[in-house]
mmCIF file of C-alpha atoms in Angstrom:
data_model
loop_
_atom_site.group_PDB
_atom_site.id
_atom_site.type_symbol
_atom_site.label_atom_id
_atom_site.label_comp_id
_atom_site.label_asym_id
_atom_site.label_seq_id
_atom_site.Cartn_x
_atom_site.Cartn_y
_atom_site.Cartn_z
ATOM 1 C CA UNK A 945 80.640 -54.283 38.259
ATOM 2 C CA UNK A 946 83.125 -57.320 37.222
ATOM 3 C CA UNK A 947 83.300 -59.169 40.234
ATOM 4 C CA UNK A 948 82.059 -62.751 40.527
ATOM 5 C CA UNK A 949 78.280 -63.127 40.667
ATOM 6 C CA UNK A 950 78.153 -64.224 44.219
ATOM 7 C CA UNK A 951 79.518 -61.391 45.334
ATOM 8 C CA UNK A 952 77.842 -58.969 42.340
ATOM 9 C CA UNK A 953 77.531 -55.376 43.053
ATOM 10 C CA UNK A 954 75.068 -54.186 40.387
ATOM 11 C CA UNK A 955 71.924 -55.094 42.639
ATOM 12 C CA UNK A 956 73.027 -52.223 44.501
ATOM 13 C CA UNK A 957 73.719 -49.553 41.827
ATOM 14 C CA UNK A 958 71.062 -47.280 40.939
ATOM 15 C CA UNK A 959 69.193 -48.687 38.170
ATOM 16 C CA UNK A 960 69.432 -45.488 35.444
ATOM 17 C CA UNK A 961 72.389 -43.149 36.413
ATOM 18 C CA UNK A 962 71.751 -40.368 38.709
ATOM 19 C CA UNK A 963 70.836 -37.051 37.053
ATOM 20 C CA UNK A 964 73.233 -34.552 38.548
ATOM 21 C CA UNK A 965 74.331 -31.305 37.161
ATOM 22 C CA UNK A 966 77.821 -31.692 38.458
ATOM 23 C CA UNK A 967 80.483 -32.853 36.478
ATOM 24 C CA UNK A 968 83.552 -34.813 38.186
ATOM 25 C CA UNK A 969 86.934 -34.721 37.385
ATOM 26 C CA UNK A 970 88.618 -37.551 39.531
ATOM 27 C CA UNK A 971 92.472 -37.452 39.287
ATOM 28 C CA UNK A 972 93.628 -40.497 40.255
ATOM 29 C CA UNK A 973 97.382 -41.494 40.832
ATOM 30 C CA UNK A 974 98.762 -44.350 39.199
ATOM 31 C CA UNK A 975 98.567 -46.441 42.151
ATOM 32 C CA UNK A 976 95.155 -46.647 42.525
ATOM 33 C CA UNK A 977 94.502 -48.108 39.142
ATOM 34 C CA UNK A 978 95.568 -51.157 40.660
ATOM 35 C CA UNK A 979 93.989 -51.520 43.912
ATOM 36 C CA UNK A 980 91.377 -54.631 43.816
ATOM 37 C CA UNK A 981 89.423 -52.419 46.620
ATOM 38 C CA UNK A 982 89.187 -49.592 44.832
ATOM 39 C CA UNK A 983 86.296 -46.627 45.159
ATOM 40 C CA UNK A 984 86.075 -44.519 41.802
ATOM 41 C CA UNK A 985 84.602 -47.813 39.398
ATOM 42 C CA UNK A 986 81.894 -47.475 41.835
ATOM 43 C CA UNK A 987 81.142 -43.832 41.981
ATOM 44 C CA UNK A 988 81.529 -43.709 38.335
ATOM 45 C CA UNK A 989 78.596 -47.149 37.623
ATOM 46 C CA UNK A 990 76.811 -44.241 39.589
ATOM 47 C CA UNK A 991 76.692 -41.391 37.315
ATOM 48 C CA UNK A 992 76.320 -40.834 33.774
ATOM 49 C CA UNK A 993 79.892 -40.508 31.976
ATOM 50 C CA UNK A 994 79.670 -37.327 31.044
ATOM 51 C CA UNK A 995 79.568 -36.069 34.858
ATOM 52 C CA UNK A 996 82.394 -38.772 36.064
ATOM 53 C CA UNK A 997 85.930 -38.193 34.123
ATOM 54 C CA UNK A 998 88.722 -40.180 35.427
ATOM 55 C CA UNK A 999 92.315 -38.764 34.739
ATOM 56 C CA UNK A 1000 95.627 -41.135 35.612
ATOM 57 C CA UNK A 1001 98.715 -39.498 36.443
ATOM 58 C CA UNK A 1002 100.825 -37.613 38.601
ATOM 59 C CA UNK A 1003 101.628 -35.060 36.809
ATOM 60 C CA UNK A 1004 99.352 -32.634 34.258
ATOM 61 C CA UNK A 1005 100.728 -29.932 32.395
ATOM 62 C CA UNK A 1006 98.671 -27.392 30.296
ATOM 63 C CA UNK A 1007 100.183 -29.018 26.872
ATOM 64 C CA UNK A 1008 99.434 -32.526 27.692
ATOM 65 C CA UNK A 1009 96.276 -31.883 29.042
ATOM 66 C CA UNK A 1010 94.654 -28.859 27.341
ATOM 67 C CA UNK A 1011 90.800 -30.040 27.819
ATOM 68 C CA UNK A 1012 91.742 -30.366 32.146
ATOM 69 C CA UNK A 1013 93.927 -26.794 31.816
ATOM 70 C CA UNK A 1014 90.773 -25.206 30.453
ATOM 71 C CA UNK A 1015 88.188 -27.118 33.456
ATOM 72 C CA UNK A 1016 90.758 -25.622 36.052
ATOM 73 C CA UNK A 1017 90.808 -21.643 34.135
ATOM 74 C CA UNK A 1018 86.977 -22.175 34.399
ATOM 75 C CA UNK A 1019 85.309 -19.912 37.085
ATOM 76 C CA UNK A 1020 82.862 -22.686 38.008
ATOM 77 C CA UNK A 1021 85.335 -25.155 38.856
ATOM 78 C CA UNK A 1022 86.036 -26.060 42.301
ATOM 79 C CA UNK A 1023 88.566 -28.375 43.648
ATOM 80 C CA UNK A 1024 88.127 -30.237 47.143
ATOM 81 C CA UNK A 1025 91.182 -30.257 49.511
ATOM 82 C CA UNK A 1026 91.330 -29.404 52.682
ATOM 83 C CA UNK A 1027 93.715 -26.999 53.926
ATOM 84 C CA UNK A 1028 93.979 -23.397 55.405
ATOM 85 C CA UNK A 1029 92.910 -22.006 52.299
ATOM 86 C CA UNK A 1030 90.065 -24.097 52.171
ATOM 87 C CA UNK A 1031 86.609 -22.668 52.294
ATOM 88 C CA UNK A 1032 83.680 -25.185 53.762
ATOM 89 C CA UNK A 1033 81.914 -26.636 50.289
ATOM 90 C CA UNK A 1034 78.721 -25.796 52.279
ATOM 91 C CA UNK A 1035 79.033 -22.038 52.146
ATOM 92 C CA UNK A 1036 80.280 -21.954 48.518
ATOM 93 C CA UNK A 1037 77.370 -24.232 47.238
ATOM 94 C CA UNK A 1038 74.803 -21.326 48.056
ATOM 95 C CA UNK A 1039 76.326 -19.045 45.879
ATOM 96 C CA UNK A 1040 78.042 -21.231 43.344
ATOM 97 C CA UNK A 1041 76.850 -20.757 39.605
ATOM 98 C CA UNK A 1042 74.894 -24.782 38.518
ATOM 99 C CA UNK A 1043 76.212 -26.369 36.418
ATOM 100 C CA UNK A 1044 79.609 -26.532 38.028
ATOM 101 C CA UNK A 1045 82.517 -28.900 38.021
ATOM 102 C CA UNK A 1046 84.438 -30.321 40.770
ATOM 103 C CA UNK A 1047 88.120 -32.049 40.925
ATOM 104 C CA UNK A 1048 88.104 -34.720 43.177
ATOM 105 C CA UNK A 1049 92.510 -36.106 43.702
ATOM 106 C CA UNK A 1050 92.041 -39.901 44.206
ATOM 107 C CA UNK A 1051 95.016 -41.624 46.321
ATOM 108 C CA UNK A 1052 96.448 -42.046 49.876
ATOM 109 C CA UNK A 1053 96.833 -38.654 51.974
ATOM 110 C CA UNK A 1054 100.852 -38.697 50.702
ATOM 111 C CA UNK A 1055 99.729 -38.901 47.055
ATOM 112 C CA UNK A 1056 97.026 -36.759 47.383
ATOM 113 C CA UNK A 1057 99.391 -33.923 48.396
ATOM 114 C CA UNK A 1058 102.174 -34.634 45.858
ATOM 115 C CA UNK A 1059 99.546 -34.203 43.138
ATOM 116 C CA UNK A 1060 98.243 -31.123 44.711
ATOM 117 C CA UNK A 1061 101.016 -29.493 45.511
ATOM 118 C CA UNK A 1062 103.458 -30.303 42.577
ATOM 119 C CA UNK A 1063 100.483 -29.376 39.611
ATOM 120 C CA UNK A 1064 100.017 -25.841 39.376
ATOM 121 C CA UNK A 1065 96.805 -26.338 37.367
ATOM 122 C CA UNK A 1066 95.233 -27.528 40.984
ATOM 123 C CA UNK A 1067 95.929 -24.420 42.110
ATOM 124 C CA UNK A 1068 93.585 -22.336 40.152
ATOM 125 C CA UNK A 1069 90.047 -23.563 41.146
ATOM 126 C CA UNK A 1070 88.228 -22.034 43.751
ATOM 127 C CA UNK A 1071 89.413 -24.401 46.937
ATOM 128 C CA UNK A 1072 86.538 -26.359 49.200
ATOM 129 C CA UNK A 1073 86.647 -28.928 51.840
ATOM 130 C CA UNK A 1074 83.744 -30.814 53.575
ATOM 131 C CA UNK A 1075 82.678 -30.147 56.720
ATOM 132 C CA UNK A 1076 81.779 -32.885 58.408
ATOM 133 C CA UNK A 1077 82.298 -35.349 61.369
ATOM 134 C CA UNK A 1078 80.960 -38.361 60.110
ATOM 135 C CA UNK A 1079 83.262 -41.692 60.189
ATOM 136 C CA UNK A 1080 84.222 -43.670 56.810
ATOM 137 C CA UNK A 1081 82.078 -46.427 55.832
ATOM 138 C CA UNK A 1082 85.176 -47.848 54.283
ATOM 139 C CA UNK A 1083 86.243 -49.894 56.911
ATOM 140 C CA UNK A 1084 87.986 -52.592 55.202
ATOM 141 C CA UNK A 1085 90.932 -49.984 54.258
ATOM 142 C CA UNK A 1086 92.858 -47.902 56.811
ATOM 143 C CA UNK A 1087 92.343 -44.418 57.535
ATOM 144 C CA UNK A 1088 94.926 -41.953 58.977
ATOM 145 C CA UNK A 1089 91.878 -40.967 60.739
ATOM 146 C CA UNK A 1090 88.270 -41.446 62.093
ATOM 147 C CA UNK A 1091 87.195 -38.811 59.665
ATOM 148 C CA UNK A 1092 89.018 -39.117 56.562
ATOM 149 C CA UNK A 1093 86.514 -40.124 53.439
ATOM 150 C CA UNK A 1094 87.148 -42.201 50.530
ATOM 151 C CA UNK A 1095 87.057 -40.867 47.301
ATOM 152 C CA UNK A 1096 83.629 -42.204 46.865
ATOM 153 C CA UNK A 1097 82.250 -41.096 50.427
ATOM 154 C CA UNK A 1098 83.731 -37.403 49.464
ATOM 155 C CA UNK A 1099 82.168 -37.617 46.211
ATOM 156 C CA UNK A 1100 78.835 -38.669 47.616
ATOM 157 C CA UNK A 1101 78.696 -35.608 50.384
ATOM 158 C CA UNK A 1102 80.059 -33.145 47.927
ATOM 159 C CA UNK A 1103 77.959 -34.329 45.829
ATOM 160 C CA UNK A 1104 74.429 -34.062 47.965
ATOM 161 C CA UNK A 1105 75.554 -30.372 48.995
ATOM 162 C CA UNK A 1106 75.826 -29.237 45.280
ATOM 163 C CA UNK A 1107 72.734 -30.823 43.991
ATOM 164 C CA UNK A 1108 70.979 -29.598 47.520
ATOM 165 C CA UNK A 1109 69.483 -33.595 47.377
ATOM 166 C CA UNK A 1110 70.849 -35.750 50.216
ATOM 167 C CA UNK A 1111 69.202 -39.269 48.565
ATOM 168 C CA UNK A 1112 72.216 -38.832 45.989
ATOM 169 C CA UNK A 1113 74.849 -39.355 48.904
ATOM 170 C CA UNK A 1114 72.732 -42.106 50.471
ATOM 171 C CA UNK A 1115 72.267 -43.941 46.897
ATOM 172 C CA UNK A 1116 76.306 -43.745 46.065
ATOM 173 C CA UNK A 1117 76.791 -44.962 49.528
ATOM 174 C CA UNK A 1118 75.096 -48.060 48.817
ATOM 175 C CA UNK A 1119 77.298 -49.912 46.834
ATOM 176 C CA UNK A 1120 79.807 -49.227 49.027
ATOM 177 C CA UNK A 1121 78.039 -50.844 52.073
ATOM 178 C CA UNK A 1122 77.548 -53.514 50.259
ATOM 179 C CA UNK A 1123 81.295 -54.057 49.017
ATOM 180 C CA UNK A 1124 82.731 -53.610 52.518
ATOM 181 C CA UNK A 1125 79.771 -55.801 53.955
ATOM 182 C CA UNK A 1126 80.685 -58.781 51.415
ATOM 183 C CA UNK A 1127 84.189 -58.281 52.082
ATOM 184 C CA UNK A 1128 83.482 -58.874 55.731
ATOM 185 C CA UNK A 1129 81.715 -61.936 55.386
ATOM 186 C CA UNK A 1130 84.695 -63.379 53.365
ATOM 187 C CA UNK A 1131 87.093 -62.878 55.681
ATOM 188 C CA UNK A 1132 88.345 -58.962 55.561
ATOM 189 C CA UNK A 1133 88.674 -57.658 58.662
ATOM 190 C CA UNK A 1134 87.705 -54.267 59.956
ATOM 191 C CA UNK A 1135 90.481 -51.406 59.307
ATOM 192 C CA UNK A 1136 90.574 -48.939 62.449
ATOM 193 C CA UNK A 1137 92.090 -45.854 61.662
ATOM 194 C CA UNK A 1138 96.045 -45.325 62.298
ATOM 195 C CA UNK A 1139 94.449 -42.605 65.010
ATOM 196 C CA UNK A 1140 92.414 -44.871 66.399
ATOM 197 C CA UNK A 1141 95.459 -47.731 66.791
ATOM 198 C CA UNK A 1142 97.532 -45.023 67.920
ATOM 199 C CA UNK A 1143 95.538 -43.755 70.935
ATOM 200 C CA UNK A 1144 94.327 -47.265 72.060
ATOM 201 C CA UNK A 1145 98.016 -48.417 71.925
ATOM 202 C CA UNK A 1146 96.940 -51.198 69.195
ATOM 203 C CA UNK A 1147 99.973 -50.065 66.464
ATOM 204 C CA UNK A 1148 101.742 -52.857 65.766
ATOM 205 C CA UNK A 1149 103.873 -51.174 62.684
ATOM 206 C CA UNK A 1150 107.422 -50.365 64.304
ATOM 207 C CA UNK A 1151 107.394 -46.563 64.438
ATOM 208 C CA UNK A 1152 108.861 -44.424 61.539
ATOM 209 C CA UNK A 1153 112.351 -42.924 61.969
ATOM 210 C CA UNK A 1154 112.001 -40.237 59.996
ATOM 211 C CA UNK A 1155 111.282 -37.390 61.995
ATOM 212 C CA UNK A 1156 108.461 -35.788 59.594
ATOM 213 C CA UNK A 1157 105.763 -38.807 59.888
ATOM 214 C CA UNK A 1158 107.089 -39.401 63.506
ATOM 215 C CA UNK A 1159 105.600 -36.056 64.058
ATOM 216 C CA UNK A 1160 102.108 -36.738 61.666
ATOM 217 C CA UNK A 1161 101.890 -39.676 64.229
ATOM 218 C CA UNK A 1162 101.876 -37.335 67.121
ATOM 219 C CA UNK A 1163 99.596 -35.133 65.870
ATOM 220 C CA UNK A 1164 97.055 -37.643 65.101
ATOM 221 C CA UNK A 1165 97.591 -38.492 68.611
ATOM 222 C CA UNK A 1166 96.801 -35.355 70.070
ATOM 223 C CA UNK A 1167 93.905 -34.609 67.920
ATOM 224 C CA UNK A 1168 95.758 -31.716 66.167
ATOM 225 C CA UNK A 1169 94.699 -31.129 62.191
ATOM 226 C CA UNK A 1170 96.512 -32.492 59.853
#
């Protein structure tokens, strides 16, 4: 895992890579490449190479990137992303064709949506979201809110519904205990969600002027979808 052996996350990886059927493709923006805290090297020192294929950019034509143009023409490929025309990854995992593939977009919310929205590619795949109301494990990174998952935690769940095995979530999960648990001990404090410091009054960040994400804040506020 390259961190310092005191704080060494390979006791917590599975020991032999988990045998999935799923392939990943994780696009991830430029600016998580950098982040110390970052989810995918952990999802990937999960899985076996072949099913974990991590893409940098922000942008992905067909020429440039033939090999991802012909994943996203595929009629087994999904890609998760919640939105209106989103269709709950449960109800498409009973009748999906196995082996499939899945595009997972690695970055903040605002990255997330730039990639989405300004690749065409992304728009081919069959879209899914996740259905579910559990909170991120991740607290030592802030949320916009209580239920947004990392990459990894999305990967994990999406993961555990495709393979119809829920140990798979609960083993990629692990690490990630672990690196938020460490992380605690050493001083990182727990991250509440920007909803969460919103409704208890606890925002300390001087509100945003543009009108746009002063109205994303009052949404999260009033519970409303985002």
């Amino acid at each position: 895992c390259s961190r310092p052996q005191k704080v060494c996350l390979c006791p917590f990886l599975p020991v032999h890579p988990l045998k999935v059927s799923t392939c990943l493709y994780i696009i991830q923006h430029p600016a998580e490449e950098s982040r110390v805290l970052r989810t995918v090297p952990l999802l990937a020192a999960c899985l076996p190479p072949d099913k974990c294929k991590i893409l940098v950019g922000r942008r992905f034509s067909e020429d440039r990137y033939p090999e991802l143009a012909a994943v996203c023409r595929n009629p087994s490929t999904l890609i998760l992303y919640p939105g209106a025309e989103a269709t709950n990854l449960e109800e498409v995992a009973v009748m999906f064709p196995s082996p499939s593939i899945m595009i997972i977009i690695d970055g903040t919310w605002s990255q997330a949506k730039d990639i989405f929205y300004k690749n065409s590619l992304f728009r081919l795949p069959k879209q899914v979201q996740l259905k579910t109301n559990h909170s991120s494990q991740y607290v030592i990174r802030t949320q916009p809110t209580n239920t947004c998952l990392s990459t990894l935690e999305c990967a994990a769940v999406a993961l555990s519904i495709m393979e119809k095995n829920k140990s798979i979530q609960e083993t990629i999960l692990h690490p990630l205990q672990a690196l938020c648990s460490f992380q605690l001990q050493h001083g990182a404090q727990i991250h509440h969600s920007k909803e969460h410091l919103l409704k208890n009054g606890l925002y300390d960040k001087p509100m945003p002027k543009n009108k746009r994400k002063l109205r994303r804040m009052e949404l999260l506020v009033n519970n409303v979808k985002i």
